[in-house]
Amino acid sequence: LTLSAKRVSLNVLEKIPLPADSLPAITLAAALIPDERWRWMLQKTTELGVRRIAPLLTDYGKIKVADAVAKQ
């Protein structure tokens, strides 16, 4: 471990692999948002380990039920 005013440095002594099934199965329920933001949210949440995403149609969201049905 090395500390300075603007930097911290560490040396990895050992890497311990974790089996995939030992991680929690996180499900995220997220309100529908415009396409670009939805893609960004998918990318970031999967990077954090979210396994399932349940899209929600909400009363106060930017995407309305009529809009979602029209895109199908």
mmCIF file of N, CA and C in Angstrom:
data_model
loop_
_atom_site.group_PDB
_atom_site.id
_atom_site.type_symbol
_atom_site.label_atom_id
_atom_site.label_comp_id
_atom_site.label_asym_id
_atom_site.label_seq_id
_atom_site.Cartn_x
_atom_site.Cartn_y
_atom_site.Cartn_z
ATOM 1 N N LEU A 1 0.858 -1.180 0.000
ATOM 2 C CA LEU A 1 0.000 0.000 0.000
ATOM 3 C C LEU A 1 0.895 1.231 0.000
ATOM 4 N N THR A 2 0.637 2.140 -0.941
ATOM 5 C CA THR A 2 1.363 3.400 -1.020
ATOM 6 C C THR A 2 0.354 4.539 -1.056
ATOM 7 N N LEU A 3 0.524 5.513 -0.175
ATOM 8 C CA LEU A 3 -0.391 6.646 -0.102
ATOM 9 C C LEU A 3 0.343 7.936 -0.398
ATOM 10 N N SER A 4 -0.310 8.814 -1.146
ATOM 11 C CA SER A 4 0.179 10.172 -1.343
ATOM 12 C C SER A 4 -1.036 11.094 -1.352
ATOM 13 N N ALA A 5 -0.812 12.366 -1.553
ATOM 14 C CA ALA A 5 -1.916 13.330 -1.503
ATOM 15 C C ALA A 5 -2.980 13.067 -2.563
ATOM 16 N N LYS A 6 -2.591 12.570 -3.737
ATOM 17 C CA LYS A 6 -3.547 12.387 -4.837
ATOM 18 C C LYS A 6 -3.640 10.952 -5.340
ATOM 19 N N ARG A 7 -2.944 10.013 -4.712
ATOM 20 C CA ARG A 7 -2.907 8.667 -5.265
ATOM 21 C C ARG A 7 -2.807 7.619 -4.164
ATOM 22 N N VAL A 8 -3.472 6.505 -4.402
ATOM 23 C CA VAL A 8 -3.351 5.317 -3.559
ATOM 24 C C VAL A 8 -2.992 4.169 -4.480
ATOM 25 N N SER A 9 -1.945 3.427 -4.142
ATOM 26 C CA SER A 9 -1.523 2.280 -4.958
ATOM 27 C C SER A 9 -1.560 1.024 -4.099
ATOM 28 N N LEU A 10 -2.061 -0.052 -4.687
ATOM 29 C CA LEU A 10 -2.153 -1.344 -4.009
ATOM 30 C C LEU A 10 -1.511 -2.411 -4.876
ATOM 31 N N ASN A 11 -0.983 -3.421 -4.255
ATOM 32 C CA ASN A 11 -0.483 -4.598 -4.966
ATOM 33 C C ASN A 11 -1.434 -5.753 -4.699
ATOM 34 N N VAL A 12 -1.858 -6.434 -5.755
ATOM 35 C CA VAL A 12 -2.733 -7.595 -5.617
ATOM 36 C C VAL A 12 -1.877 -8.773 -5.199
ATOM 37 N N LEU A 13 -2.204 -9.340 -4.060
ATOM 38 C CA LEU A 13 -1.435 -10.470 -3.551
ATOM 39 C C LEU A 13 -1.974 -11.800 -4.072
ATOM 40 N N GLU A 14 -3.286 -11.884 -4.225
ATOM 41 C CA GLU A 14 -3.898 -13.132 -4.672
ATOM 42 C C GLU A 14 -5.257 -12.822 -5.294
ATOM 43 N N LYS A 15 -5.548 -13.473 -6.407
ATOM 44 C CA LYS A 15 -6.866 -13.355 -7.038
ATOM 45 C C LYS A 15 -7.674 -14.582 -6.660
ATOM 46 N N ILE A 16 -8.867 -14.352 -6.143
ATOM 47 C CA ILE A 16 -9.745 -15.449 -5.745
ATOM 48 C C ILE A 16 -10.974 -15.405 -6.641
ATOM 49 N N PRO A 17 -11.099 -16.357 -7.579
ATOM 50 C CA PRO A 17 -12.269 -16.359 -8.464
ATOM 51 C C PRO A 17 -13.542 -16.747 -7.700
ATOM 52 N N LEU A 18 -14.627 -16.074 -8.033
ATOM 53 C CA LEU A 18 -15.919 -16.386 -7.437
ATOM 54 C C LEU A 18 -16.770 -17.149 -8.440
ATOM 55 N N PRO A 19 -17.379 -18.248 -8.027
ATOM 56 C CA PRO A 19 -18.284 -18.935 -8.940
ATOM 57 C C PRO A 19 -19.496 -18.050 -9.248
ATOM 58 N N ALA A 20 -19.966 -18.096 -10.475
ATOM 59 C CA ALA A 20 -21.075 -17.225 -10.908
ATOM 60 C C ALA A 20 -22.329 -17.446 -10.071
ATOM 61 N N ASP A 21 -22.572 -18.675 -9.629
ATOM 62 C CA ASP A 21 -23.794 -18.953 -8.870
ATOM 63 C C ASP A 21 -23.719 -18.454 -7.430
ATOM 64 N N SER A 22 -22.562 -17.961 -6.973
ATOM 65 C CA SER A 22 -22.461 -17.435 -5.612
ATOM 66 C C SER A 22 -22.920 -15.981 -5.531
ATOM 67 N N LEU A 23 -23.097 -15.331 -6.666
ATOM 68 C CA LEU A 23 -23.544 -13.944 -6.681
ATOM 69 C C LEU A 23 -25.063 -13.889 -6.532
ATOM 70 N N PRO A 24 -25.596 -12.850 -5.887
ATOM 71 C CA PRO A 24 -27.051 -12.757 -5.736
ATOM 72 C C PRO A 24 -27.732 -12.513 -7.083
ATOM 73 N N ALA A 25 -28.925 -13.059 -7.233
ATOM 74 C CA ALA A 25 -29.703 -12.860 -8.460
ATOM 75 C C ALA A 25 -30.534 -11.590 -8.287
ATOM 76 N N ILE A 26 -30.011 -10.478 -8.757
ATOM 77 C CA ILE A 26 -30.678 -9.183 -8.596
ATOM 78 C C ILE A 26 -31.616 -8.938 -9.768
ATOM 79 N N THR A 27 -32.856 -8.561 -9.455
ATOM 80 C CA THR A 27 -33.831 -8.166 -10.469
ATOM 81 C C THR A 27 -34.133 -6.686 -10.266
ATOM 82 N N LEU A 28 -34.043 -5.918 -11.340
ATOM 83 C CA LEU A 28 -34.328 -4.484 -11.287
ATOM 84 C C LEU A 28 -35.647 -4.222 -11.997
ATOM 85 N N ALA A 29 -36.566 -3.546 -11.328
ATOM 86 C CA ALA A 29 -37.811 -3.098 -11.947
ATOM 87 C C ALA A 29 -37.623 -1.620 -12.261
ATOM 88 N N ALA A 30 -37.653 -1.279 -13.553
ATOM 89 C CA ALA A 30 -37.373 0.097 -13.968
ATOM 90 C C ALA A 30 -38.470 0.614 -14.882
ATOM 91 N N ALA A 31 -38.878 1.861 -14.628
ATOM 92 C CA ALA A 31 -39.863 2.505 -15.503
ATOM 93 C C ALA A 31 -39.254 2.717 -16.878
ATOM 94 N N LEU A 32 -40.086 2.616 -17.909
ATOM 95 C CA LEU A 32 -39.612 2.829 -19.274
ATOM 96 C C LEU A 32 -39.194 4.288 -19.453
ATOM 97 N N ILE A 33 -38.056 4.461 -20.097
ATOM 98 C CA ILE A 33 -37.505 5.783 -20.371
ATOM 99 C C ILE A 33 -37.108 5.830 -21.842
ATOM 100 N N PRO A 34 -36.837 7.019 -22.383
ATOM 101 C CA PRO A 34 -36.477 7.114 -23.803
ATOM 102 C C PRO A 34 -35.316 6.178 -24.178
ATOM 103 N N ASP A 35 -35.305 5.761 -25.434
ATOM 104 C CA ASP A 35 -34.452 4.689 -25.946
ATOM 105 C C ASP A 35 -32.978 4.795 -25.579
ATOM 106 N N GLU A 36 -32.336 5.923 -25.833
ATOM 107 C CA GLU A 36 -30.899 6.051 -25.558
ATOM 108 C C GLU A 36 -30.596 5.866 -24.074
ATOM 109 N N ARG A 37 -31.416 6.455 -23.230
ATOM 110 C CA ARG A 37 -31.213 6.334 -21.780
ATOM 111 C C ARG A 37 -31.470 4.906 -21.318
ATOM 112 N N TRP A 38 -32.450 4.232 -21.937
ATOM 113 C CA TRP A 38 -32.750 2.837 -21.594
ATOM 114 C C TRP A 38 -31.541 1.956 -21.906
ATOM 115 N N ARG A 39 -30.938 2.157 -23.063
ATOM 116 C CA ARG A 39 -29.750 1.375 -23.439
ATOM 117 C C ARG A 39 -28.605 1.615 -22.476
ATOM 118 N N TRP A 40 -28.410 2.886 -22.079
ATOM 119 C CA TRP A 40 -27.350 3.211 -21.122
ATOM 120 C C TRP A 40 -27.622 2.525 -19.786
ATOM 121 N N MET A 41 -28.890 2.574 -19.323
ATOM 122 C CA MET A 41 -29.270 1.940 -18.066
ATOM 123 C C MET A 41 -29.041 0.431 -18.131
ATOM 124 N N LEU A 42 -29.394 -0.206 -19.255
ATOM 125 C CA LEU A 42 -29.154 -1.642 -19.415
ATOM 126 C C LEU A 42 -27.672 -1.961 -19.312
ATOM 127 N N GLN A 43 -26.855 -1.178 -19.978
ATOM 128 C CA GLN A 43 -25.411 -1.403 -19.965
ATOM 129 C C GLN A 43 -24.858 -1.298 -18.546
ATOM 130 N N LYS A 44 -25.192 -0.242 -17.850
ATOM 131 C CA LYS A 44 -24.625 -0.011 -16.519
ATOM 132 C C LYS A 44 -25.136 -1.025 -15.500
ATOM 133 N N THR A 45 -26.417 -1.353 -15.551
ATOM 134 C CA THR A 45 -26.939 -2.299 -14.564
ATOM 135 C C THR A 45 -26.392 -3.710 -14.796
ATOM 136 N N THR A 46 -26.205 -4.111 -16.043
ATOM 137 C CA THR A 46 -25.611 -5.431 -16.280
ATOM 138 C C THR A 46 -24.143 -5.440 -15.865
ATOM 139 N N GLU A 47 -23.445 -4.315 -16.026
ATOM 140 C CA GLU A 47 -22.064 -4.231 -15.544
ATOM 141 C C GLU A 47 -22.001 -4.397 -14.028
ATOM 142 N N LEU A 48 -23.042 -3.956 -13.336
ATOM 143 C CA LEU A 48 -23.093 -4.067 -11.879
ATOM 144 C C LEU A 48 -23.606 -5.417 -11.402
ATOM 145 N N GLY A 49 -24.035 -6.286 -12.319
ATOM 146 C CA GLY A 49 -24.441 -7.633 -11.929
ATOM 147 C C GLY A 49 -25.929 -7.897 -11.884
ATOM 148 N N VAL A 50 -26.733 -6.977 -12.390
ATOM 149 C CA VAL A 50 -28.178 -7.219 -12.432
ATOM 150 C C VAL A 50 -28.451 -8.329 -13.444
ATOM 151 N N ARG A 51 -29.189 -9.346 -13.020
ATOM 152 C CA ARG A 51 -29.449 -10.494 -13.904
ATOM 153 C C ARG A 51 -30.736 -10.357 -14.709
ATOM 154 N N ARG A 52 -31.744 -9.692 -14.118
ATOM 155 C CA ARG A 52 -33.020 -9.535 -14.806
ATOM 156 C C ARG A 52 -33.493 -8.101 -14.686
ATOM 157 N N ILE A 53 -34.128 -7.605 -15.742
ATOM 158 C CA ILE A 53 -34.697 -6.262 -15.725
ATOM 159 C C ILE A 53 -36.153 -6.369 -16.142
ATOM 160 N N ALA A 54 -37.036 -5.873 -15.276
ATOM 161 C CA ALA A 54 -38.466 -5.905 -15.547
ATOM 162 C C ALA A 54 -38.915 -4.494 -15.906
ATOM 163 N N PRO A 55 -39.255 -4.253 -17.185
ATOM 164 C CA PRO A 55 -39.711 -2.912 -17.573
ATOM 165 C C PRO A 55 -41.107 -2.633 -17.010
ATOM 166 N N LEU A 56 -41.294 -1.417 -16.522
ATOM 167 C CA LEU A 56 -42.574 -1.020 -15.940
ATOM 168 C C LEU A 56 -43.188 0.130 -16.716
ATOM 169 N N LEU A 57 -44.473 0.053 -16.949
ATOM 170 C CA LEU A 57 -45.227 1.188 -17.476
ATOM 171 C C LEU A 57 -45.841 1.890 -16.271
ATOM 172 N N THR A 58 -45.511 3.163 -16.067
ATOM 173 C CA THR A 58 -45.976 3.888 -14.885
ATOM 174 C C THR A 58 -46.846 5.072 -15.278
ATOM 175 N N ASP A 59 -47.622 5.554 -14.344
ATOM 176 C CA ASP A 59 -48.492 6.709 -14.591
ATOM 177 C C ASP A 59 -47.695 7.978 -14.847
ATOM 178 N N TYR A 60 -46.537 8.125 -14.209
ATOM 179 C CA TYR A 60 -45.782 9.367 -14.289
ATOM 180 C C TYR A 60 -44.522 9.262 -15.148
ATOM 181 N N GLY A 61 -44.310 8.147 -15.802
ATOM 182 C CA GLY A 61 -43.132 7.992 -16.646
ATOM 183 C C GLY A 61 -43.250 8.766 -17.950
ATOM 184 N N LYS A 62 -42.123 8.926 -18.629
ATOM 185 C CA LYS A 62 -42.117 9.643 -19.907
ATOM 186 C C LYS A 62 -42.718 8.805 -21.033
ATOM 187 N N ILE A 63 -42.673 7.495 -20.909
ATOM 188 C CA ILE A 63 -43.248 6.595 -21.903
ATOM 189 C C ILE A 63 -44.619 6.170 -21.433
ATOM 190 N N LYS A 64 -45.625 6.403 -22.231
ATOM 191 C CA LYS A 64 -47.012 6.061 -21.873
ATOM 192 C C LYS A 64 -47.393 4.732 -22.531
ATOM 193 N N VAL A 65 -48.447 4.117 -22.037
ATOM 194 C CA VAL A 65 -48.885 2.829 -22.564
ATOM 195 C C VAL A 65 -49.181 2.928 -24.051
ATOM 196 N N ALA A 66 -49.832 3.974 -24.489
ATOM 197 C CA ALA A 66 -50.163 4.124 -25.913
ATOM 198 C C ALA A 66 -48.895 4.190 -26.762
ATOM 199 N N ASP A 67 -47.858 4.875 -26.271
ATOM 200 C CA ASP A 67 -46.593 4.980 -26.990
ATOM 201 C C ASP A 67 -45.923 3.616 -27.104
ATOM 202 N N ALA A 68 -45.937 2.851 -26.009
ATOM 203 C CA ALA A 68 -45.282 1.538 -25.995
ATOM 204 C C ALA A 68 -45.990 0.567 -26.919
ATOM 205 N N VAL A 69 -47.337 0.607 -26.953
ATOM 206 C CA VAL A 69 -48.106 -0.288 -27.814
ATOM 207 C C VAL A 69 -47.909 0.111 -29.272
ATOM 208 N N ALA A 70 -47.827 1.397 -29.566
ATOM 209 C CA ALA A 70 -47.672 1.875 -30.943
ATOM 210 C C ALA A 70 -46.336 1.429 -31.539
ATOM 211 N N LYS A 71 -45.300 1.279 -30.737
ATOM 212 C CA LYS A 71 -43.986 0.863 -31.229
ATOM 213 C C LYS A 71 -43.935 -0.619 -31.564
ATOM 214 N N GLN A 72 -44.889 -1.414 -31.045
ATOM 215 C CA GLN A 72 -44.856 -2.866 -31.278
ATOM 216 C C GLN A 72 -45.238 -3.210 -32.657
#
